[in-house]
Amino acid sequence: MLPALREKFGNPSSLHWAGQEARGSLEVARQHVANALGARPEEVYFTSGATEADNLALCGVMRRCPPERSHLVTSAVEHHAILHTARALQDEGYAVSYVPVDGKGRVDPDDVRRAIRAETGLISIMLVNNEVGTIEPVREIGMAARERGVLMHTDAVQGLSYVDTDVGDLCVDMLSLSGHKMYAPKGIGALYVRQGVILSPTLHGGPQERGLRAGTENVPGIVGLGVAVELAVRRRAEERDRLRRLRQALVDGLMELNLDVIVNGDPVHCVAHVVSMSFRGAEAEAVLFRLHNRGFAVSMGSACTAQSIEPSHVLAAMGLPSEYLRGTIRVSMGVPTTEEEVMAFLEALPEAVRAARGI
Ligand SMILES: Cc1ncc(COP(=O)(O)O)c(C=O)c1O
């Protein structure tokens, strides 16, 4: 990224050598993203992040669909980038069905099958839930969509570093990515769109990204995304195994502490890097604050809802008992996380929870 930030200022749309140099680095990054998805480079569109990619996928398809295809199916546990876009589409007159999840946060593909109507134009179900780490049965849902001639999108933001993201295997027509979940800069992302799927643009302007996403490209961000995706895929298997061991140590240690806690999500169909835990009768904010004072950076629910006092829509949809809802913290692990840190966290936790319960 540094050459693009320091000295290579060409605009990829310029025909001169400096522009072509920038265009070249953009296309290298596009190839990296395409490789990670088993896609063609011309099926990858760079965006400002997953929020924009999700908006483009949902609005781009629905606004292009004829009136007899004005129904969207999604789930109750999607990120707000999907849920709030779906709500905006409802305000425009589109119909939306929100399929429920079970107590582990999993969508039942049969519920999706039942929700599909003759007017359904698009299904959007996330690959991995960002709050509880549950892996959704995207392939099965994608196959059901294909059988019924409906387009399928997945928000794969939390998945790329840890689960297979081959679009053919997943059976999806569109897939959203975000850079900052794999150590690329914030404010960069991509949308995969299968060749032949036509979307309406959400931003109007220049002809960049083959007319689908107007605006001069964020060259340093795109270069960073390309390298980050390439690295994430290369170390995927090794990191997944290492984090699984850390997750096991964390969950086993947590159970031994007898803190009256529920570990949320699906113990089988889950990623290792997200561990959501709910302490009965504790205020998550107080637990978080005490852990913060001991040097730990943990979250409440999702970062995007941290400012709101509403309990998480994901945990509510999973039916988490109310006395646990407000005591939920989310621990995220990644490349820098060590076993020593997990052990130190387990040591700091009882005091933080007790203090948050006012004991
Ligand atoms: C599942 C999911 N979708 C969408 C987003 C939004 O991504 P961005 O912040 O890149 O717009 C996030 C953010 O972390 C996420 O976890």
Short mmCIF file of C-alpha atoms and ligand atoms in Angstrom, two decimals:
data_model
loop_
_atom_site.label_atom_id
_atom_site.label_comp_id
_atom_site.label_asym_id
_atom_site.label_seq_id
_atom_site.Cartn_x
_atom_site.Cartn_y
_atom_site.Cartn_z
CA MET A 1 0.00 0.00 0.00
CA LEU A 2 2.82 2.44 0.76
CA PRO A 3 3.79 3.22 -2.86
CA ALA A 4 0.13 4.01 -3.59
CA LEU A 5 0.00 6.34 -0.58
CA ARG A 6 3.40 7.99 -0.98
CA GLU A 7 4.35 8.35 -4.61
CA LYS A 8 2.12 6.56 -7.09
CA PHE A 9 -0.74 9.01 -7.38
CA GLY A 10 -2.15 7.93 -10.75
CA ASN A 11 -5.90 7.73 -11.24
CA PRO A 12 -6.83 4.30 -12.64
CA SER A 13 -9.18 5.97 -15.13
CA SER A 14 -6.31 7.98 -16.72
CA LEU A 15 -4.87 6.69 -19.95
CA HIS A 16 -1.28 7.87 -19.30
CA TRP A 17 1.45 5.72 -17.70
CA ALA A 18 0.70 6.86 -14.13
CA GLY A 19 -2.97 5.96 -14.52
CA GLN A 20 -2.14 2.62 -16.05
CA GLU A 21 0.23 1.85 -13.16
CA ALA A 22 -2.65 2.41 -10.72
CA ARG A 23 -5.00 0.37 -12.94
CA GLY A 24 -2.44 -2.46 -12.85
CA SER A 25 -2.39 -2.60 -9.03
CA LEU A 26 -6.18 -2.54 -8.96
CA GLU A 27 -6.36 -5.53 -11.29
CA VAL A 28 -3.81 -7.51 -9.24
CA ALA A 29 -6.00 -6.99 -6.18
CA ARG A 30 -9.12 -7.95 -8.13
CA GLN A 31 -7.42 -11.20 -9.16
CA HIS A 32 -6.55 -11.98 -5.49
CA VAL A 33 -10.18 -11.48 -4.42
CA ALA A 34 -11.45 -13.50 -7.39
CA ASN A 35 -9.05 -16.36 -6.53
CA ALA A 36 -10.32 -16.46 -2.94
CA LEU A 37 -13.90 -16.81 -4.21
CA GLY A 38 -13.29 -19.14 -7.13
CA ALA A 39 -14.65 -16.32 -9.30
CA ARG A 40 -13.56 -14.41 -12.40
CA PRO A 41 -11.90 -11.03 -11.85
CA GLU A 42 -14.63 -9.29 -13.86
CA GLU A 43 -17.17 -10.57 -11.32
CA VAL A 44 -15.54 -8.57 -8.47
CA TYR A 45 -16.61 -4.96 -7.76
CA PHE A 46 -14.78 -2.87 -5.16
CA THR A 47 -16.90 -0.87 -2.70
CA SER A 48 -16.33 1.22 0.44
CA GLY A 49 -17.04 -1.80 2.64
CA ALA A 50 -19.61 -4.48 3.27
CA THR A 51 -22.37 -2.02 4.13
CA GLU A 52 -22.18 -0.63 0.62
CA ALA A 53 -21.81 -4.11 -0.90
CA ASP A 54 -24.91 -5.32 0.99
CA ASN A 55 -26.89 -2.23 -0.07
CA LEU A 56 -25.79 -2.70 -3.68
CA ALA A 57 -26.74 -6.38 -3.68
CA LEU A 58 -30.20 -5.92 -2.15
CA CYS A 59 -31.25 -2.62 -3.75
CA GLY A 60 -29.44 -3.42 -6.99
CA VAL A 61 -31.40 -6.63 -7.52
CA MET A 62 -34.77 -5.59 -6.10
CA ARG A 63 -34.97 -2.26 -7.95
CA ARG A 64 -34.17 -4.08 -11.17
CA CYS A 65 -36.76 -6.82 -10.62
CA PRO A 66 -40.15 -6.54 -12.35
CA PRO A 67 -43.12 -5.85 -9.98
CA GLU A 68 -44.07 -9.54 -10.00
CA ARG A 69 -40.68 -10.28 -8.40
CA SER A 70 -40.84 -7.76 -5.55
CA HIS A 71 -40.34 -10.11 -2.59
CA LEU A 72 -37.12 -10.49 -0.60
CA VAL A 73 -36.29 -13.24 1.90
CA THR A 74 -33.70 -12.70 4.62
CA SER A 75 -33.16 -13.78 8.24
CA ALA A 76 -33.87 -12.20 11.61
CA VAL A 77 -30.18 -12.28 12.61
CA GLU A 78 -28.53 -10.43 9.72
CA HIS A 79 -26.24 -7.47 10.26
CA HIS A 80 -27.99 -4.09 10.18
CA ALA A 81 -26.35 -3.48 6.78
CA ILE A 82 -28.89 -6.03 5.51
CA LEU A 83 -31.78 -5.54 7.95
CA HIS A 84 -31.95 -1.75 7.63
CA THR A 85 -31.63 -2.00 3.84
CA ALA A 86 -34.48 -4.51 3.81
CA ARG A 87 -36.55 -2.10 5.90
CA ALA A 88 -35.79 0.75 3.49
CA LEU A 89 -36.92 -1.48 0.62
CA GLN A 90 -40.16 -2.20 2.53
CA ASP A 91 -40.68 1.58 2.73
CA GLU A 92 -40.35 1.65 -1.06
CA GLY A 93 -43.14 -0.95 -1.35
CA TYR A 94 -41.19 -4.22 -1.56
CA ALA A 95 -42.29 -7.20 0.53
CA VAL A 96 -39.76 -8.78 2.90
CA SER A 97 -39.92 -12.06 4.86
CA TYR A 98 -37.61 -12.52 7.84
CA VAL A 99 -37.02 -16.21 8.54
CA PRO A 100 -36.44 -17.10 12.21
CA VAL A 101 -33.46 -18.94 13.72
CA ASP A 102 -33.25 -21.71 16.31
CA GLY A 103 -31.77 -21.30 19.79
CA LYS A 104 -28.28 -21.68 18.32
CA GLY A 105 -28.77 -18.88 15.80
CA ARG A 106 -29.18 -21.19 12.80
CA VAL A 107 -31.59 -20.72 9.93
CA ASP A 108 -33.50 -23.84 8.90
CA PRO A 109 -33.30 -24.17 5.08
CA ASP A 110 -36.86 -25.55 5.15
CA ASP A 111 -38.05 -22.24 6.64
CA VAL A 112 -36.42 -20.47 3.69
CA ARG A 113 -38.05 -22.92 1.25
CA ARG A 114 -41.44 -22.20 2.83
CA ALA A 115 -40.83 -18.44 2.65
CA ILE A 116 -40.13 -18.50 -1.10
CA ARG A 117 -43.12 -17.29 -3.13
CA ALA A 118 -43.74 -16.98 -6.85
CA GLU A 119 -42.83 -13.27 -6.46
CA THR A 120 -39.50 -13.85 -4.63
CA GLY A 121 -36.66 -12.06 -6.43
CA LEU A 122 -33.80 -12.51 -3.95
CA ILE A 123 -32.70 -14.40 -0.82
CA SER A 124 -29.97 -12.97 1.41
CA ILE A 125 -28.62 -15.09 4.28
CA MET A 126 -25.29 -14.38 6.00
CA LEU A 127 -22.46 -16.93 5.97
CA VAL A 128 -21.32 -16.41 9.57
CA ASN A 129 -23.17 -14.46 12.23
CA ASN A 130 -21.05 -11.59 13.53
CA GLU A 131 -22.41 -11.65 17.08
CA VAL A 132 -22.41 -15.36 17.92
CA GLY A 133 -20.24 -16.98 15.23
CA THR A 134 -22.89 -19.44 13.97
CA ILE A 135 -22.23 -20.70 10.43
CA GLU A 136 -25.42 -20.65 8.36
CA PRO A 137 -26.32 -23.42 5.88
CA VAL A 138 -25.73 -21.14 2.90
CA ARG A 139 -25.02 -23.91 0.38
CA GLU A 140 -28.29 -25.69 1.13
CA ILE A 141 -30.23 -22.44 0.94
CA GLY A 142 -28.40 -21.47 -2.27
CA MET A 143 -29.39 -24.78 -3.82
CA ALA A 144 -33.03 -24.26 -2.82
CA ALA A 145 -32.87 -20.76 -4.35
CA ARG A 146 -31.44 -22.10 -7.58
CA GLU A 147 -34.13 -24.80 -7.82
CA ARG A 148 -36.78 -22.08 -7.58
CA GLY A 149 -35.01 -19.68 -9.96
CA VAL A 150 -34.36 -17.11 -7.22
CA LEU A 151 -31.09 -15.15 -6.84
CA MET A 152 -29.03 -15.77 -3.70
CA HIS A 153 -26.76 -13.33 -1.85
CA THR A 154 -24.60 -13.94 1.21
CA ASP A 155 -22.89 -11.48 3.53
CA ALA A 156 -19.59 -13.34 4.03
CA VAL A 157 -17.84 -10.63 6.07
CA GLN A 158 -17.11 -12.86 9.06
CA GLY A 159 -16.32 -15.93 7.00
CA LEU A 160 -13.49 -15.40 4.56
CA SER A 161 -10.62 -15.92 7.00
CA TYR A 162 -12.04 -19.13 8.45
CA VAL A 163 -14.49 -20.92 6.16
CA ASP A 164 -14.60 -21.90 2.50
CA THR A 165 -15.80 -19.00 0.38
CA ASP A 166 -15.86 -20.60 -3.07
CA VAL A 167 -18.97 -19.11 -4.66
CA GLY A 168 -19.57 -22.27 -6.68
CA ASP A 169 -19.50 -24.46 -3.57
CA LEU A 170 -21.67 -21.98 -1.68
CA CYS A 171 -24.10 -21.85 -4.58
CA VAL A 172 -24.48 -18.06 -4.40
CA ASP A 173 -24.93 -15.38 -7.07
CA MET A 174 -23.58 -12.52 -4.94
CA LEU A 175 -21.27 -12.29 -1.94
CA SER A 176 -20.19 -9.30 0.21
CA LEU A 177 -16.77 -8.82 1.79
CA SER A 178 -15.18 -6.27 4.11
CA GLY A 179 -11.47 -5.52 4.40
CA HIS A 180 -11.25 -4.71 8.06
CA LYS A 181 -12.15 -8.24 9.18
CA MET A 182 -8.91 -9.53 7.69
CA TYR A 183 -6.45 -6.77 8.58
CA ALA A 184 -6.94 -4.67 5.44
CA PRO A 185 -7.76 -1.00 6.11
CA LYS A 186 -11.21 0.05 7.19
CA GLY A 187 -13.43 1.50 4.48
CA ILE A 188 -12.81 -1.02 1.73
CA GLY A 189 -14.83 -4.03 0.61
CA ALA A 190 -16.09 -5.89 -2.41
CA LEU A 191 -19.16 -7.43 -3.93
CA TYR A 192 -18.97 -10.54 -6.07
CA VAL A 193 -21.69 -10.58 -8.73
CA ARG A 194 -22.01 -13.69 -10.88
CA GLN A 195 -21.67 -12.93 -14.56
CA GLY A 196 -25.10 -12.44 -16.12
CA VAL A 197 -26.72 -11.01 -12.95
CA ILE A 198 -27.68 -7.41 -13.71
CA LEU A 199 -27.91 -4.86 -10.90
CA SER A 200 -29.06 -1.25 -10.75
CA PRO A 201 -26.25 0.93 -9.37
CA THR A 202 -26.85 2.58 -5.98
CA LEU A 203 -24.30 5.36 -6.67
CA HIS A 204 -24.66 7.35 -9.88
CA GLY A 205 -21.76 9.04 -11.62
CA GLY A 206 -18.70 7.94 -13.56
CA PRO A 207 -18.16 4.64 -15.34
CA GLN A 208 -15.83 3.09 -12.74
CA GLU A 209 -16.23 -0.60 -11.79
CA ARG A 210 -17.88 -1.27 -15.15
CA GLY A 211 -20.61 1.25 -14.42
CA LEU A 212 -21.83 -0.43 -11.25
CA ARG A 213 -19.96 1.64 -8.67
CA ALA A 214 -19.26 5.22 -9.65
CA GLY A 215 -16.43 7.22 -8.06
CA THR A 216 -12.64 7.21 -8.25
CA GLU A 217 -11.34 3.99 -6.77
CA ASN A 218 -9.65 3.84 -3.34
CA VAL A 219 -6.38 2.50 -4.77
CA PRO A 220 -4.40 2.06 -1.50
CA GLY A 221 -7.41 0.42 0.18
CA ILE A 222 -7.97 -1.92 -2.74
CA VAL A 223 -4.28 -2.90 -2.82
CA GLY A 224 -4.51 -3.61 0.93
CA LEU A 225 -7.66 -5.66 0.48
CA GLY A 226 -6.05 -7.76 -2.25
CA VAL A 227 -3.01 -8.60 -0.13
CA ALA A 228 -5.10 -9.21 3.00
CA VAL A 229 -7.43 -11.61 1.17
CA GLU A 230 -4.49 -13.48 -0.30
CA LEU A 231 -2.86 -13.83 3.14
CA ALA A 232 -6.13 -14.79 4.85
CA VAL A 233 -6.76 -17.62 2.40
CA ARG A 234 -3.15 -18.82 2.53
CA ARG A 235 -3.16 -19.15 6.33
CA ARG A 236 -6.84 -20.11 6.65
CA ALA A 237 -6.44 -23.79 7.59
CA GLU A 238 -3.60 -23.20 10.03
CA GLU A 239 -5.28 -20.22 11.74
CA ARG A 240 -8.59 -22.07 11.95
CA ASP A 241 -6.94 -24.99 13.79
CA ARG A 242 -4.98 -22.71 16.11
CA LEU A 243 -8.05 -20.63 16.98
CA ARG A 244 -10.15 -23.76 17.50
CA ARG A 245 -7.69 -24.84 20.19
CA LEU A 246 -7.83 -21.38 21.78
CA ARG A 247 -11.64 -21.39 21.66
CA GLN A 248 -11.76 -24.79 23.33
CA ALA A 249 -9.40 -23.60 26.08
CA LEU A 250 -11.50 -20.46 26.55
CA VAL A 251 -14.83 -22.30 26.71
CA ASP A 252 -13.50 -25.12 28.95
CA GLY A 253 -11.89 -22.58 31.30
CA LEU A 254 -15.09 -20.51 31.36
CA MET A 255 -17.19 -23.53 32.34
CA GLU A 256 -14.82 -24.34 35.21
CA LEU A 257 -15.30 -20.84 36.65
CA ASN A 258 -18.99 -21.52 37.50
CA LEU A 259 -20.08 -17.99 36.69
CA ASP A 260 -23.67 -18.88 35.66
CA VAL A 261 -22.93 -18.25 32.02
CA ILE A 262 -24.38 -19.31 28.67
CA VAL A 263 -22.08 -19.63 25.64
CA ASN A 264 -24.21 -18.50 22.71
CA GLY A 265 -24.29 -19.99 19.25
CA ASP A 266 -23.96 -23.41 17.67
CA PRO A 267 -21.20 -25.55 19.23
CA VAL A 268 -20.78 -27.52 15.98
CA HIS A 269 -21.52 -25.08 13.16
CA CYS A 270 -19.44 -22.19 14.48
CA VAL A 271 -16.30 -20.26 13.68
CA ALA A 272 -13.58 -20.27 16.30
CA HIS A 273 -12.83 -16.57 16.41
CA VAL A 274 -16.09 -15.33 17.95
CA VAL A 275 -17.16 -16.39 21.45
CA SER A 276 -20.34 -14.79 22.76
CA MET A 277 -21.04 -15.31 26.47
CA SER A 278 -23.98 -14.16 28.60
CA PHE A 279 -23.69 -13.76 32.38
CA ARG A 280 -26.97 -13.93 34.26
CA GLY A 281 -27.92 -10.69 36.02
CA ALA A 282 -24.78 -8.80 34.98
CA GLU A 283 -24.62 -5.60 32.92
CA ALA A 284 -22.34 -6.20 29.93
CA GLU A 285 -21.11 -2.62 30.00
CA ALA A 286 -19.82 -3.02 33.56
CA VAL A 287 -18.06 -6.31 32.70
CA LEU A 288 -16.55 -4.71 29.61
CA PHE A 289 -15.36 -1.65 31.54
CA ARG A 290 -13.61 -3.75 34.19
CA LEU A 291 -11.94 -5.91 31.55
CA HIS A 292 -10.94 -2.75 29.68
CA ASN A 293 -9.22 -1.52 32.86
CA ARG A 294 -7.25 -4.77 32.90
CA GLY A 295 -6.16 -4.22 29.29
CA PHE A 296 -8.69 -6.44 27.47
CA ALA A 297 -10.64 -5.17 24.46
CA VAL A 298 -13.94 -7.07 24.31
CA SER A 299 -17.28 -6.01 22.85
CA MET A 300 -20.94 -6.03 23.76
CA GLY A 301 -23.07 -7.69 21.07
CA SER A 302 -21.87 -6.14 17.83
CA ALA A 303 -19.68 -3.05 17.65
CA CYS A 304 -22.35 -1.33 15.57
CA THR A 305 -24.95 -1.62 18.33
CA ALA A 306 -22.60 -0.79 21.19
CA GLN A 307 -23.97 2.77 21.43
CA SER A 308 -27.57 1.58 21.63
CA ILE A 309 -29.23 0.39 24.81
CA GLU A 310 -31.48 -2.03 22.94
CA PRO A 311 -30.53 -5.67 23.61
CA SER A 312 -29.14 -7.45 20.57
CA HIS A 313 -31.70 -8.46 17.92
CA VAL A 314 -29.64 -11.61 17.29
CA LEU A 315 -29.82 -12.87 20.88
CA ALA A 316 -33.49 -11.89 21.09
CA ALA A 317 -34.21 -13.89 17.90
CA MET A 318 -32.37 -16.86 19.43
CA GLY A 319 -34.66 -16.66 22.46
CA LEU A 320 -31.93 -16.04 25.05
CA PRO A 321 -33.65 -15.73 28.47
CA SER A 322 -34.12 -12.09 29.45
CA GLU A 323 -32.01 -12.37 32.64
CA TYR A 324 -28.99 -13.16 30.42
CA LEU A 325 -29.68 -10.72 27.56
CA ARG A 326 -28.01 -7.64 29.02
CA GLY A 327 -25.02 -9.54 30.35
CA THR A 328 -23.60 -10.53 26.97
CA ILE A 329 -20.05 -9.86 25.90
CA ARG A 330 -18.38 -10.94 22.68
CA VAL A 331 -14.75 -12.04 22.65
CA SER A 332 -13.07 -11.94 19.25
CA MET A 333 -9.77 -13.65 18.63
CA GLY A 334 -7.45 -13.38 15.66
CA VAL A 335 -3.92 -13.59 14.35
CA PRO A 336 -2.34 -11.72 17.31
CA THR A 337 -4.24 -13.66 20.02
CA THR A 338 -2.10 -16.00 22.15
CA GLU A 339 -2.85 -18.78 24.65
CA GLU A 340 -1.31 -16.65 27.42
CA GLU A 341 -3.86 -13.94 26.67
CA VAL A 342 -6.74 -16.41 26.87
CA MET A 343 -5.46 -17.65 30.26
CA ALA A 344 -5.01 -14.09 31.53
CA PHE A 345 -8.56 -13.26 30.38
CA LEU A 346 -9.97 -16.24 32.29
CA GLU A 347 -8.12 -15.06 35.37
CA ALA A 348 -9.49 -11.52 35.10
CA LEU A 349 -13.07 -12.54 34.30
CA PRO A 350 -14.52 -13.69 37.68
CA GLU A 351 -13.77 -10.42 39.42
CA ALA A 352 -15.18 -8.42 36.47
CA VAL A 353 -18.41 -10.42 36.47
CA ARG A 354 -18.82 -10.32 40.26
CA ALA A 355 -18.30 -6.55 40.30
CA ALA A 356 -20.79 -6.15 37.45
CA ARG A 357 -23.35 -8.10 39.49
CA GLY A 358 -22.70 -5.82 42.45
CA ILE A 359 -21.49 -8.74 44.60
C1 LIG B 1 -21.68 -9.47 9.06
C2 LIG B 1 -21.34 -8.05 8.76
N1 LIG B 1 -21.90 -7.44 7.71
C3 LIG B 1 -21.62 -6.17 7.40
C4 LIG B 1 -20.73 -5.42 8.14
C5 LIG B 1 -20.46 -4.00 7.76
O1 LIG B 1 -19.18 -3.91 7.16
P1 LIG B 1 -18.48 -2.51 6.89
O2 LIG B 1 -18.17 -1.94 8.23
O3 LIG B 1 -17.26 -2.86 6.09
O4 LIG B 1 -19.41 -1.66 6.12
C6 LIG B 1 -20.13 -5.99 9.26
C7 LIG B 1 -19.22 -5.19 10.07
O5 LIG B 1 -18.42 -5.52 10.76
C8 LIG B 1 -20.44 -7.35 9.58
O6 LIG B 1 -19.89 -7.96 10.64
#
